[in-house]
CSV table of C-alpha atoms in Angstrom, one decimal:
chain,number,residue,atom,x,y,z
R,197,UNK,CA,-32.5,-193.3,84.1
R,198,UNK,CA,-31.5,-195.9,86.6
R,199,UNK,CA,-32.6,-194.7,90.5
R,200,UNK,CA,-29.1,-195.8,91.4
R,201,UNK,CA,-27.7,-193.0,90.1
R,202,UNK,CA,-30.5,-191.4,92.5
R,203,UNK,CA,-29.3,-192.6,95.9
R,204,UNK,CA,-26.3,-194.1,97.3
R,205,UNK,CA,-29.3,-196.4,99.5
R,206,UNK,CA,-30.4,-198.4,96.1
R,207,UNK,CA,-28.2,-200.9,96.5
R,208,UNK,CA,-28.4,-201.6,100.0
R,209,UNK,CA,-30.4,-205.2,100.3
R,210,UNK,CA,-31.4,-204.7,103.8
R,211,UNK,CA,-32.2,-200.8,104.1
R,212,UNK,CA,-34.2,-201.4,100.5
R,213,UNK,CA,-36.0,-204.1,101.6
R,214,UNK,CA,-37.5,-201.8,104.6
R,215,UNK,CA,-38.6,-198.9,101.6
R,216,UNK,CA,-40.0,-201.1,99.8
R,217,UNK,CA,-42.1,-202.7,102.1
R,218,UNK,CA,-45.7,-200.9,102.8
R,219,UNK,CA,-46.3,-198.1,105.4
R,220,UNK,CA,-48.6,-199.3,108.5
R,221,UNK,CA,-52.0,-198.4,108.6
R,222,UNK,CA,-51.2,-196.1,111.9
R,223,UNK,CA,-48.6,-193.8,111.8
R,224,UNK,CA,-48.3,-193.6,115.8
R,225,UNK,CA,-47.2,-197.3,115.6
R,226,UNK,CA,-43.5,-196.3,114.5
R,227,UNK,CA,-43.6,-192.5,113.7
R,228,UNK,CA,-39.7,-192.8,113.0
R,229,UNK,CA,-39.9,-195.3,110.6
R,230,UNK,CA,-43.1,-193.9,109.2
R,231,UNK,CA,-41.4,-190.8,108.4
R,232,UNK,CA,-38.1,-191.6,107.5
R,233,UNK,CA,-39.7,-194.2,104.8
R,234,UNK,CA,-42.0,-191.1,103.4
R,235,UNK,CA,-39.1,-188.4,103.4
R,236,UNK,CA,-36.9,-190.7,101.5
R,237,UNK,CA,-39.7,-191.6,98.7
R,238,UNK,CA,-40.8,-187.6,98.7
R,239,UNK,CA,-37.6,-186.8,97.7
R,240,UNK,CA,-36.5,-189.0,94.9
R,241,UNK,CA,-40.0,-188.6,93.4
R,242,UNK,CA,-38.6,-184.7,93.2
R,243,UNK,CA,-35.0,-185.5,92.0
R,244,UNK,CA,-36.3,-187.7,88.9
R,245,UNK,CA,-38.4,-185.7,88.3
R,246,UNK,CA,-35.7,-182.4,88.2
R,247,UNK,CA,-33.8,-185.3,86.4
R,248,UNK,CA,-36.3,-185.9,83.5
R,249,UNK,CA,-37.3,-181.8,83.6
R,250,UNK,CA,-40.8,-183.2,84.0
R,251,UNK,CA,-43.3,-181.4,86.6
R,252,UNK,CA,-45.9,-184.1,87.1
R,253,UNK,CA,-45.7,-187.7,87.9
R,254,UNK,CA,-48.4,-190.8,87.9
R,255,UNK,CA,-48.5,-193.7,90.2
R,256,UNK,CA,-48.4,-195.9,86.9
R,257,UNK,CA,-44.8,-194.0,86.1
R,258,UNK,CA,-43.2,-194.0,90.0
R,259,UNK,CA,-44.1,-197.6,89.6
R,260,UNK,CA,-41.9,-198.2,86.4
R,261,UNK,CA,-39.2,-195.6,87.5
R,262,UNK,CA,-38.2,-197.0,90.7
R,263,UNK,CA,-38.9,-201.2,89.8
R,264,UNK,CA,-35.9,-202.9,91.8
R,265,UNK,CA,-35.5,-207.1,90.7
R,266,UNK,CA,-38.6,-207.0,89.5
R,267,UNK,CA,-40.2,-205.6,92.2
R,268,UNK,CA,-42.4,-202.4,92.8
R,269,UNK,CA,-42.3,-200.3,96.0
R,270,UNK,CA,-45.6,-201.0,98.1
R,271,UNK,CA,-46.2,-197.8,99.5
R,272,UNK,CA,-46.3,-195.2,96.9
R,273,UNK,CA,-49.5,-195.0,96.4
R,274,UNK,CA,-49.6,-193.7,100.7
R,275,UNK,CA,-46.5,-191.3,99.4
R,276,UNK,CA,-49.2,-189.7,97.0
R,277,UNK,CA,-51.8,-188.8,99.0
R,278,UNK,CA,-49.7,-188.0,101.8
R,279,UNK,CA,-47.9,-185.3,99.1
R,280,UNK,CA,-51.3,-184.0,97.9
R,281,UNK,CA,-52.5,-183.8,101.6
R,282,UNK,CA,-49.8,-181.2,102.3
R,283,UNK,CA,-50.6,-179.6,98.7
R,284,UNK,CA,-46.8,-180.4,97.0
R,285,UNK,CA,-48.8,-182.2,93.9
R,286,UNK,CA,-52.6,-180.9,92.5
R,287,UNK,CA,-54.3,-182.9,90.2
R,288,UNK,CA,-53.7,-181.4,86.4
R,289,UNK,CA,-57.4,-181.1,85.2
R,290,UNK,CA,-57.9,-179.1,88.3
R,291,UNK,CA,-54.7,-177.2,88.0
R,292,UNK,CA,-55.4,-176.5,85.0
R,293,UNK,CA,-58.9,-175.4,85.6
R,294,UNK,CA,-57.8,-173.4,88.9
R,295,UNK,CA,-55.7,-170.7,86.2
R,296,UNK,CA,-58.2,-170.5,83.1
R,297,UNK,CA,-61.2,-172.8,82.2
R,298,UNK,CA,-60.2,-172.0,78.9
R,299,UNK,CA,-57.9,-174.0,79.0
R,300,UNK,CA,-60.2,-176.8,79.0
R,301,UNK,CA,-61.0,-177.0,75.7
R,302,UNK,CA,-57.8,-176.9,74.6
R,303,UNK,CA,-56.4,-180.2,75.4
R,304,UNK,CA,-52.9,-179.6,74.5
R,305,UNK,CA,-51.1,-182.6,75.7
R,306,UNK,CA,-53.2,-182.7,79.0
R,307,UNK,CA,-55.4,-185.0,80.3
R,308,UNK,CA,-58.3,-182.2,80.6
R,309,UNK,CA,-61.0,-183.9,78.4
R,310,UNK,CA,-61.6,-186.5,81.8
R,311,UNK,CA,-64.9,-185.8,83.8
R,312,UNK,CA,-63.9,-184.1,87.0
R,313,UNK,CA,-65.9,-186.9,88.3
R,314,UNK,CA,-63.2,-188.2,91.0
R,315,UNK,CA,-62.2,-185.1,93.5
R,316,UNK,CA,-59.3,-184.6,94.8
R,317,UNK,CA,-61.1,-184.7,97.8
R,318,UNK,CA,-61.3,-189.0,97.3
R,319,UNK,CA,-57.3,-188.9,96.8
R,320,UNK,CA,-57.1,-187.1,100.3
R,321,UNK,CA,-59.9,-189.3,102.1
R,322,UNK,CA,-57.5,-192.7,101.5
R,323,UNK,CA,-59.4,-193.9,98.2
R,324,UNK,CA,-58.1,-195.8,95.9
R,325,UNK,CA,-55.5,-193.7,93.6
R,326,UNK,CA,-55.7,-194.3,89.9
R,327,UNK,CA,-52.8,-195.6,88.3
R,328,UNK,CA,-52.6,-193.3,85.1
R,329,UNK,CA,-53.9,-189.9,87.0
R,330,UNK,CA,-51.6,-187.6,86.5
R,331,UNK,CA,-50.5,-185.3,89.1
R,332,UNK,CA,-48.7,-181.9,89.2
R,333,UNK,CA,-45.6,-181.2,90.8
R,334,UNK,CA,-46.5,-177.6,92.4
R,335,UNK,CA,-42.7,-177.3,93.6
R,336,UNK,CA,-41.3,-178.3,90.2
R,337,UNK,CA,-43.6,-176.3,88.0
R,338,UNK,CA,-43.0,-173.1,89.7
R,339,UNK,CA,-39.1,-173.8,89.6
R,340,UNK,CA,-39.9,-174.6,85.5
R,341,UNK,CA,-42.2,-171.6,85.3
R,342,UNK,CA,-39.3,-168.9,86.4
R,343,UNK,CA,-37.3,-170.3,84.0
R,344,UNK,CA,-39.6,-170.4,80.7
R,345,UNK,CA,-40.2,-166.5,81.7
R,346,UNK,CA,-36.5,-166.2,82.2
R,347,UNK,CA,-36.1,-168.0,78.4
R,348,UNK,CA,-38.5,-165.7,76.9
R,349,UNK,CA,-37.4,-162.2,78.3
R,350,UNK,CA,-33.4,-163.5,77.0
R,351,UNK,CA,-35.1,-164.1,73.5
R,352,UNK,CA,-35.3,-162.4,70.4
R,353,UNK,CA,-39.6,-162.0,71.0
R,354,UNK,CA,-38.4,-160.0,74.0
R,355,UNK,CA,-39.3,-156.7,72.6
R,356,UNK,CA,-42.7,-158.0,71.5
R,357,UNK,CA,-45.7,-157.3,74.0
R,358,UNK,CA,-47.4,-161.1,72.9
R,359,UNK,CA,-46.4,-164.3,70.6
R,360,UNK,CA,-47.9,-166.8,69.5
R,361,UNK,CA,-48.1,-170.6,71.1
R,362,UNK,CA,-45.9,-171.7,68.9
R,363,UNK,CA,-43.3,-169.3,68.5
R,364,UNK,CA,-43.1,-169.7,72.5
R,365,UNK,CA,-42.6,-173.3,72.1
R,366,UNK,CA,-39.9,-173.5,70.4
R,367,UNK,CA,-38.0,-170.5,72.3
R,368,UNK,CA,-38.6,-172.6,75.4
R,369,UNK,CA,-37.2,-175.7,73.5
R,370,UNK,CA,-34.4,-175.8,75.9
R,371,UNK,CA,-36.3,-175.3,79.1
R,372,UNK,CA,-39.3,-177.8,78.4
R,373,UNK,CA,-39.0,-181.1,76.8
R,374,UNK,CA,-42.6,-181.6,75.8
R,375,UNK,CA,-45.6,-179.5,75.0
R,376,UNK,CA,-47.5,-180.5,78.3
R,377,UNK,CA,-44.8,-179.3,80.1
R,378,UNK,CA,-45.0,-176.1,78.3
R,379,UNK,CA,-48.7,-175.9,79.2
R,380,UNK,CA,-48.3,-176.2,83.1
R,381,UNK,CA,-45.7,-173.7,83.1
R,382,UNK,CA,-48.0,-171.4,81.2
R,383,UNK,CA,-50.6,-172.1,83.3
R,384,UNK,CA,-48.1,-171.4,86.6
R,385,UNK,CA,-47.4,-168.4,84.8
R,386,UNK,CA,-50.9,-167.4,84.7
R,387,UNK,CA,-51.6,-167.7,87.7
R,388,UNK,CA,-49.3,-166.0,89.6
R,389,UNK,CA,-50.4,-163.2,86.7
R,390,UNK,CA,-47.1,-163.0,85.2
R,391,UNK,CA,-49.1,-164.0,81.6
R,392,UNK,CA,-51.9,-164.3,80.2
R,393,UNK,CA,-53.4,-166.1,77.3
R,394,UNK,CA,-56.1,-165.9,75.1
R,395,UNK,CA,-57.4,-167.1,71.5
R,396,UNK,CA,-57.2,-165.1,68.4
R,397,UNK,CA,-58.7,-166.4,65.2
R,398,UNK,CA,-58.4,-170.1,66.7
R,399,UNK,CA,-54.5,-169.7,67.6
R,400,UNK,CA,-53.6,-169.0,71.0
R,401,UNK,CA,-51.3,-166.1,71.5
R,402,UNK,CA,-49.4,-165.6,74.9
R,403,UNK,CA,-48.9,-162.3,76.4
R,404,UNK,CA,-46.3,-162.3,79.4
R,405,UNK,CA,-45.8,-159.7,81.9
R,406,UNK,CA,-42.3,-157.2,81.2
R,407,UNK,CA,-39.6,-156.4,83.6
R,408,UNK,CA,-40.5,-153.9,86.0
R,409,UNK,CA,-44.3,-154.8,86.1
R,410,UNK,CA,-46.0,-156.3,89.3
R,411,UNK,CA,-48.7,-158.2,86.8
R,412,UNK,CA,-49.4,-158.5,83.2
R,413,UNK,CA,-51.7,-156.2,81.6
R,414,UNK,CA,-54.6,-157.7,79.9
R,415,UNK,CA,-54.3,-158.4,76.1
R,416,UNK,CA,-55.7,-155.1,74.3
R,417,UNK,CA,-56.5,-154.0,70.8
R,418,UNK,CA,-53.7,-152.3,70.5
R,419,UNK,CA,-51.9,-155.7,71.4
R,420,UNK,CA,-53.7,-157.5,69.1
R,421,UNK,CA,-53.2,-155.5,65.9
R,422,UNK,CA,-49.4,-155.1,66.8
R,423,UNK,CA,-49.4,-159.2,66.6
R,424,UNK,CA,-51.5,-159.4,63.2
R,425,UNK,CA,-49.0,-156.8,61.7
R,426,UNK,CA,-46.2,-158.7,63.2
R,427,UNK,CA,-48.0,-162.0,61.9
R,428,UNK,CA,-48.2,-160.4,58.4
R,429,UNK,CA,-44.5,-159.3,58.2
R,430,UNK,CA,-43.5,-162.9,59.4
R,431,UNK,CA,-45.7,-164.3,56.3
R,432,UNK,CA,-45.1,-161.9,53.7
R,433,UNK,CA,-41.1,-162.7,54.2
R,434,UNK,CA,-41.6,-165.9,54.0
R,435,UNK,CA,-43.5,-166.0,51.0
R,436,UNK,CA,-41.2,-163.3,49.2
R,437,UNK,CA,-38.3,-166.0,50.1
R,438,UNK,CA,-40.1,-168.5,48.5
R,439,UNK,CA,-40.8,-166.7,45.2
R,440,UNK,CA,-37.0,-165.6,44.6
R,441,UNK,CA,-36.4,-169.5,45.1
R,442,UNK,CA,-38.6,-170.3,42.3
R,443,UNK,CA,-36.9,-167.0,40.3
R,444,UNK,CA,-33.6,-168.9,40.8
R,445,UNK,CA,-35.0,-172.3,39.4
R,446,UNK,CA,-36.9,-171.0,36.6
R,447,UNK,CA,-33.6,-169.6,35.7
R,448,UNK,CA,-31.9,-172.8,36.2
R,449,UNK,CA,-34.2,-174.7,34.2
R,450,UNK,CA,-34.2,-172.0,31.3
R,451,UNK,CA,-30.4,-172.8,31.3
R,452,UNK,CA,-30.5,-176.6,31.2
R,453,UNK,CA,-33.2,-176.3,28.7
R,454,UNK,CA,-31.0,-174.1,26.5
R,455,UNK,CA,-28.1,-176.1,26.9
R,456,UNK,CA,-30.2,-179.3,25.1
R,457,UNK,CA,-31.4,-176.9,22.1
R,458,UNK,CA,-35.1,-176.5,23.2
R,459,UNK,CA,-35.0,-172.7,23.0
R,460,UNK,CA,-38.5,-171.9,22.8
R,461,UNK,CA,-39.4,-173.9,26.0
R,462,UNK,CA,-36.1,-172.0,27.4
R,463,UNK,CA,-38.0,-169.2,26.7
R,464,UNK,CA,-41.2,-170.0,28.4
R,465,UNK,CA,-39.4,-170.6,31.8
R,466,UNK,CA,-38.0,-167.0,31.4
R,467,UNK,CA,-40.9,-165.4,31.0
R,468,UNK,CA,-42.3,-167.4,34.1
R,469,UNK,CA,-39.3,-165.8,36.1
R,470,UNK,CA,-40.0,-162.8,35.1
R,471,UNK,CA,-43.5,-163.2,36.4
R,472,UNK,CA,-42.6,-164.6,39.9
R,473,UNK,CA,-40.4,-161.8,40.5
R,474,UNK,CA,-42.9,-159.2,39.6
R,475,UNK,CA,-45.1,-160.9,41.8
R,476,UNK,CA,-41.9,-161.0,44.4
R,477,UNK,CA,-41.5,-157.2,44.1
R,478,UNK,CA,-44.9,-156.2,44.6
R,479,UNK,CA,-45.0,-158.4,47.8
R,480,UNK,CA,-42.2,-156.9,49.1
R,481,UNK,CA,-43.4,-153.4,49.0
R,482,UNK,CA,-45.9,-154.6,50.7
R,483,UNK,CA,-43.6,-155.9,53.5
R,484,UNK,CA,-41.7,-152.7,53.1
R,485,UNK,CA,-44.9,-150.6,54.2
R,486,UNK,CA,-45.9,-153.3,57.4
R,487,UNK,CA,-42.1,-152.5,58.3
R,488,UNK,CA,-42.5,-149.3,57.9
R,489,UNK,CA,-45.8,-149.5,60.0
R,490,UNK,CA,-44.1,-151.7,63.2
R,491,UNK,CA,-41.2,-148.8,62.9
R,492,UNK,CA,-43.8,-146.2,63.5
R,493,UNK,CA,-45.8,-148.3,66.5
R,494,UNK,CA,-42.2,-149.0,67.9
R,495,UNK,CA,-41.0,-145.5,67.7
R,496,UNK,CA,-44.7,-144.5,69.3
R,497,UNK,CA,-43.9,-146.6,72.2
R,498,UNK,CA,-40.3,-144.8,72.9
R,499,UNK,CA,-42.4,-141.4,72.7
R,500,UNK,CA,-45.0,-142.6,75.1
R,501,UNK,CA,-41.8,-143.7,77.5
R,502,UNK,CA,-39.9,-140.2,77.1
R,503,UNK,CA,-43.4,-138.2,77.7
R,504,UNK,CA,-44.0,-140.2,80.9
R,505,UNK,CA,-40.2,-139.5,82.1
R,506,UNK,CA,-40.4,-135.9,81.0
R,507,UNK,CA,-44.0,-136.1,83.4
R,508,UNK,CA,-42.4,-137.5,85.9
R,509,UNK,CA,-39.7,-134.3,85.8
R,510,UNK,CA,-42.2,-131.9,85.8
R,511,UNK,CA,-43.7,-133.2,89.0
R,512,UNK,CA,-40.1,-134.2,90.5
R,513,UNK,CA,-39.1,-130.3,90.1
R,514,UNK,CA,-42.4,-128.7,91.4
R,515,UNK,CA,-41.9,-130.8,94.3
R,516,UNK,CA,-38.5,-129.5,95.2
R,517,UNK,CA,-39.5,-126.5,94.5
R,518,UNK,CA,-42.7,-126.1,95.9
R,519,UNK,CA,-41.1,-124.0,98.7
R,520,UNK,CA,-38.8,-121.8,97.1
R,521,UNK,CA,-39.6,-118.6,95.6
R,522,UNK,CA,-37.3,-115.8,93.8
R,523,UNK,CA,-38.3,-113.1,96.9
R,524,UNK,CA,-37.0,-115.9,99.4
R,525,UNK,CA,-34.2,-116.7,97.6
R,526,UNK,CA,-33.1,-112.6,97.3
R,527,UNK,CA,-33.4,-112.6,101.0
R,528,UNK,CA,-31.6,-115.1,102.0
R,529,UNK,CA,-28.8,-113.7,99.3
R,530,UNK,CA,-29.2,-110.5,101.6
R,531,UNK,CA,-28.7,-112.2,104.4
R,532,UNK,CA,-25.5,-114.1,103.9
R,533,UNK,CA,-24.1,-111.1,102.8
R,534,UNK,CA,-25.1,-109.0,105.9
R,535,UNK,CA,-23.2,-111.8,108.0
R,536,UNK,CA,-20.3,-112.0,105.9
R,537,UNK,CA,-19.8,-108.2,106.4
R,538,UNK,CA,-20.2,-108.9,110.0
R,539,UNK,CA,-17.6,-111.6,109.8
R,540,UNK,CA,-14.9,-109.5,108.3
R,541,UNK,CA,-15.3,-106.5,110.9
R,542,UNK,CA,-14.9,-108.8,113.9
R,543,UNK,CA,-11.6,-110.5,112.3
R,544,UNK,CA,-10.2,-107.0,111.4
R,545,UNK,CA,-11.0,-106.3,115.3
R,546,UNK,CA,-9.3,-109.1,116.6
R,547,UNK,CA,-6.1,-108.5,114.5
R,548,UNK,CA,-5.7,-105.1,115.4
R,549,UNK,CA,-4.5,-106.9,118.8
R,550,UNK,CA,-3.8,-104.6,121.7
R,551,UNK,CA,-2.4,-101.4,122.5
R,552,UNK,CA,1.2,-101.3,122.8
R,553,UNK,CA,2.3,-103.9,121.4
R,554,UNK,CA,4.3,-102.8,118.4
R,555,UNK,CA,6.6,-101.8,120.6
R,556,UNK,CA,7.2,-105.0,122.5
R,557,UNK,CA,7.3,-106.7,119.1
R,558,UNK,CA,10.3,-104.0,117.9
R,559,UNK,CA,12.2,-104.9,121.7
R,560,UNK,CA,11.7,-108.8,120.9
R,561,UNK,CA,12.8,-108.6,117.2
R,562,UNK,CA,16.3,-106.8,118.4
R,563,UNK,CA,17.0,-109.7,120.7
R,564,UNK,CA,17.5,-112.4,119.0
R,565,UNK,CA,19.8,-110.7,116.8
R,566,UNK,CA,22.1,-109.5,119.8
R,567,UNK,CA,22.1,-113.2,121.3
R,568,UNK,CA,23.0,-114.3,117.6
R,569,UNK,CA,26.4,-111.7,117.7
R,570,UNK,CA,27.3,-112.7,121.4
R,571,UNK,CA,26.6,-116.9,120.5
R,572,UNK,CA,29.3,-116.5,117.5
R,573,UNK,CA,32.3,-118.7,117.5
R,574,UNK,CA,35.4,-116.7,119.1
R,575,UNK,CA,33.3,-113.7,120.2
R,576,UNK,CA,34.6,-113.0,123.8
R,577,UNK,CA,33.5,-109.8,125.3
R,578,UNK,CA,36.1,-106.7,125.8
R,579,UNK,CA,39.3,-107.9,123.6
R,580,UNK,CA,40.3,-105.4,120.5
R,581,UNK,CA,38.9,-106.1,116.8
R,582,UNK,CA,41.2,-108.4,114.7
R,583,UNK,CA,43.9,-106.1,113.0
R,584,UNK,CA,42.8,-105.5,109.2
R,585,UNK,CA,46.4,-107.3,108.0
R,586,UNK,CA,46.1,-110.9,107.4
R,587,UNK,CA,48.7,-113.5,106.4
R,588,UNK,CA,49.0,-114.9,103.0
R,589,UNK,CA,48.6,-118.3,104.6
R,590,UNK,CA,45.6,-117.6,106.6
R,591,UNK,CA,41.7,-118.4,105.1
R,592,UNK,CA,39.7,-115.9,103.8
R,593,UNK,CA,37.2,-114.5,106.4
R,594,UNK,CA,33.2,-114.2,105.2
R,595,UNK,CA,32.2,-111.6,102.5
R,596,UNK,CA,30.3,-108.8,104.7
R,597,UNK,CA,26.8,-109.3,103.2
R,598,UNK,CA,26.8,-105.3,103.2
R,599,UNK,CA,29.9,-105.1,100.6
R,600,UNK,CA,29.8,-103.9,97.3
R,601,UNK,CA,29.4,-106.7,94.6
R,602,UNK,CA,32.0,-107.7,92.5
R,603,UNK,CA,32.1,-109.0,88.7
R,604,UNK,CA,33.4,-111.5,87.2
R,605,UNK,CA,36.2,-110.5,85.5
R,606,UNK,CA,37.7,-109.6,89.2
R,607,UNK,CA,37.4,-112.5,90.7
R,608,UNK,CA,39.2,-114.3,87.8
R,609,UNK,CA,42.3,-111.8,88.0
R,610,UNK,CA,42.1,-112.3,91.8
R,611,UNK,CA,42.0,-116.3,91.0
R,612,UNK,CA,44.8,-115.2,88.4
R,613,UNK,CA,47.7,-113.8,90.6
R,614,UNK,CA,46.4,-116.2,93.9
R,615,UNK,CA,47.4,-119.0,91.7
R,616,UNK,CA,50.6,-117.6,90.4
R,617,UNK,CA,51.6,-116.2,94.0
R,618,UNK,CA,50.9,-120.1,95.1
R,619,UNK,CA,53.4,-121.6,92.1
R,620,UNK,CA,56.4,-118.9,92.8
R,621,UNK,CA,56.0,-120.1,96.6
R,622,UNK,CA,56.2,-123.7,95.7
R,623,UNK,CA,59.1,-123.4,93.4
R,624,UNK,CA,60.9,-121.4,96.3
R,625,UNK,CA,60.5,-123.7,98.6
R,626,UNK,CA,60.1,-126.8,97.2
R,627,UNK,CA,63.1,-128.3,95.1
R,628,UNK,CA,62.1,-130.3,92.0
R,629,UNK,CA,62.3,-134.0,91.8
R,630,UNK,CA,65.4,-135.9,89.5
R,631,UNK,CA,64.3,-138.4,87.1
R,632,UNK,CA,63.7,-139.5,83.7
R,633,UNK,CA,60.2,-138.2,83.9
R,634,UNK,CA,61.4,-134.8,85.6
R,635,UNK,CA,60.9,-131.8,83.4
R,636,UNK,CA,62.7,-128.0,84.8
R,637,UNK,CA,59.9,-124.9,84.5
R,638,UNK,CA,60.6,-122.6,81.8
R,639,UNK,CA,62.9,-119.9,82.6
R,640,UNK,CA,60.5,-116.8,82.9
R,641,UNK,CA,59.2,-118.8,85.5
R,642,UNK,CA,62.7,-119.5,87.6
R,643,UNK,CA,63.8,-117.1,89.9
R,644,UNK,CA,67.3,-116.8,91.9
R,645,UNK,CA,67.6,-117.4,95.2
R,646,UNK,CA,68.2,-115.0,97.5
R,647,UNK,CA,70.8,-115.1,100.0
């Protein structure tokens, strides 16, 4: 990767030119410059290196990375020791050896099989800094560490309390790009005691700490047998896939054989079939009862994690109820009750109300009703009633809501002779219209007029 991409500066002549150049023996001389010259080189080291998804960097490497016209910046190897002076890098072997000298003699992709014979304590002193020591990022490989744990708790081994090296490698595929890389996450990982790793039968096996625990437990039998049965299952499925694949091409070669007339050679290959998947079947009852073991072990696990919530109920409840008894509870039953009968005594006392007063309540309920009469429209105090006799013209006064009701058939004869008593009035009084559309009423309906 090009460090132009890195920095809009890289292609400034004149600002590139200052970078490059070598830092002064004396920071007090220019602390500016000093400073800005070491911030800028402290954090491109860190972007290629997020770049690349590498955690650790060599002078050797910076070197080749950020080579501008043939030209090599001056004062990386002060940018080193400055960063491992403030502790941002750690040299691997004793980063590695700080987590687990076990480690040691592993040598997976690390540069661990060095003597320790040049300290640390030489890089922060101002001596010489090798060119192909390699350095750890401690920034970068704590940001990579989150996320291989992050990789493996979203994976299908999940569920399973330790895998091996191996299997973890290649569910972190995506998060590191090379075993090493793997290793110093692992390592982070360890030491922050969010995993631990040890050696079983000469393959390591990784054991990583589960959601909700402050640290990982240490790797027990228990652990250890779960992974050999796991281990088993894993090979005895591979090995039964194997065996039907050489089922299926015995078969196909007993066919082709067949096909060219060599029947007794035909013959031969099934009988070899039939052999392999013999062998197949009795391998897979055998995987059948490992299965049948991890479903057990599995199951065990959710019946350790429901006894520990139903004992964590048990003292939940004889907390809350450390305090209550069924004699407390009876009194206080008692008591509520008392005051509720005290309640309803005082509210019948207050609505009794006070002596006297139905009668005022009688003298107010009659006025209104006498200011209602007096209030109506045309009501004038001392003139006669209205005579019973009314005009046929004249509206209908108000039914007296104390009449007797009437039915139905009533009101339609009253409707009935209102109507024809209307029509005989009309025709009297009013002479009918001449034209072509004009029709006379029928003659039981015409009267004479009267002089």
């Amino acid at each position: 990767m090009s460090a132009s991409a890195l920095t809009p500066e890289w292609d400034d002549d004149e600002r590139m030119d200052f970078l490059f150049s070598d830092f002064k023996e004396n920071r007090d001389v220019n602390t500016t410059d000093w400073d800005s010259k070491m911030d800028f080189w402290t954090a491109l080291i860190l972007k290629s290196c997020r770049r690349r998804g590498s955690v650790r960097v060599s002078l050797q490497e910076l070197n080749r990375t950020f080579r501008r016209r043939d030209k090599s910046p001056l004062g990386l190897a002060t940018v080193v020791r400055s960063m491992g002076r403030c502790g941002r890098i750690q040299r691997e072997s004793e980063f590695a050896a700080s987590a687990d000298c076990g480690w040691l003699s592993w040598g997976v992709g690390l540069l661990l099989v060095k003597p320790l014979n040049w300290g640390f304590s030489a890089l922060l002193g101002g001596g010489r800094v090798p060119l192909d020591e390699s350095f750890v990022v401690i920034e970068l490989v704590k940001e990579k560490a989150a996320e291989l744990l992050g990789a493996y708790r979203s994976s299908k081994f999940a569920r399973s309390p330790i895998l091996s090296f191996q299997e973890l490698r290649s569910t972190s595929s995506g998060v590191c790009p090379d075993e090493s890389t793997l290793c110093l996450a692992v390592l982070q990982l360890q030491r922050d005691k969010q995993a631990t790793v040890s050696l079983q039968e000469g393959e390591k096996i990784v054991k990583f700490c589960l959601e909700g625990q402050g640290r990982v437990p240490p790797v027990t039998d228990l652990d250890v047998g779960l992974y050999q049965l796991q281990r088993s299952e894993k090979l005895l499925g591979e090995r039964v896939e194997e065996l039907g694949l050489e089922a299926d091409r015995c078969k196909e070669e007993a066919r082709t054989l067949l096909r060219d007339g060599r029947k007794s050679q035909a013959l031969r290959c099934l009988r070899g079939r039939r052999r392999v998947e013999k062998r197949a079947d009795g391998l897979l009852a055998q995987l059948e009862s490992i299965r049948g073991i991890l479903d057990r072990v599995n199951q065990s696990h959710s019946d350790k994690m429901v006894m520990q919530a139903y004992q964590a109920g048990v003292a939940a409840l004889r907390l809350s109820l450390k305090d209550v008894t069924v004699e407390r509870a009876e009194s206080l039953v008692d008591q509520i009750q008392e005051l509720c009968d005290t309640q309803d005594e005082v509210t019948q006392t207050l609505s009794g109300g006070v002596g006297g007063a139905d009668e005022d309540t009688d003298e107010l309920e009659e006025e209104p009703n006498s200011l209602m009469e007096k209030s109506e429209p045309g009501f004038i105090s001392g003139l006669p009633e209205v005579p019973a006799g009314r005009h046929p013209g004249d509206q209908l006064p108000d039914v007296p809501a104390g009449l007797p009701s009437v039915t139905d058939d009533q009101l339609e004869e009253e409707l009935s002779r209102l109507t024809l008593s209307g029509f005989d009035h009309e025709m009297m009084t009013s002479p009918p219209e001449v034209g072509a559309g004009s029709a006379r009423p029928p003659a039981a309906l015409r009267r004479p007029v009267q002089n």
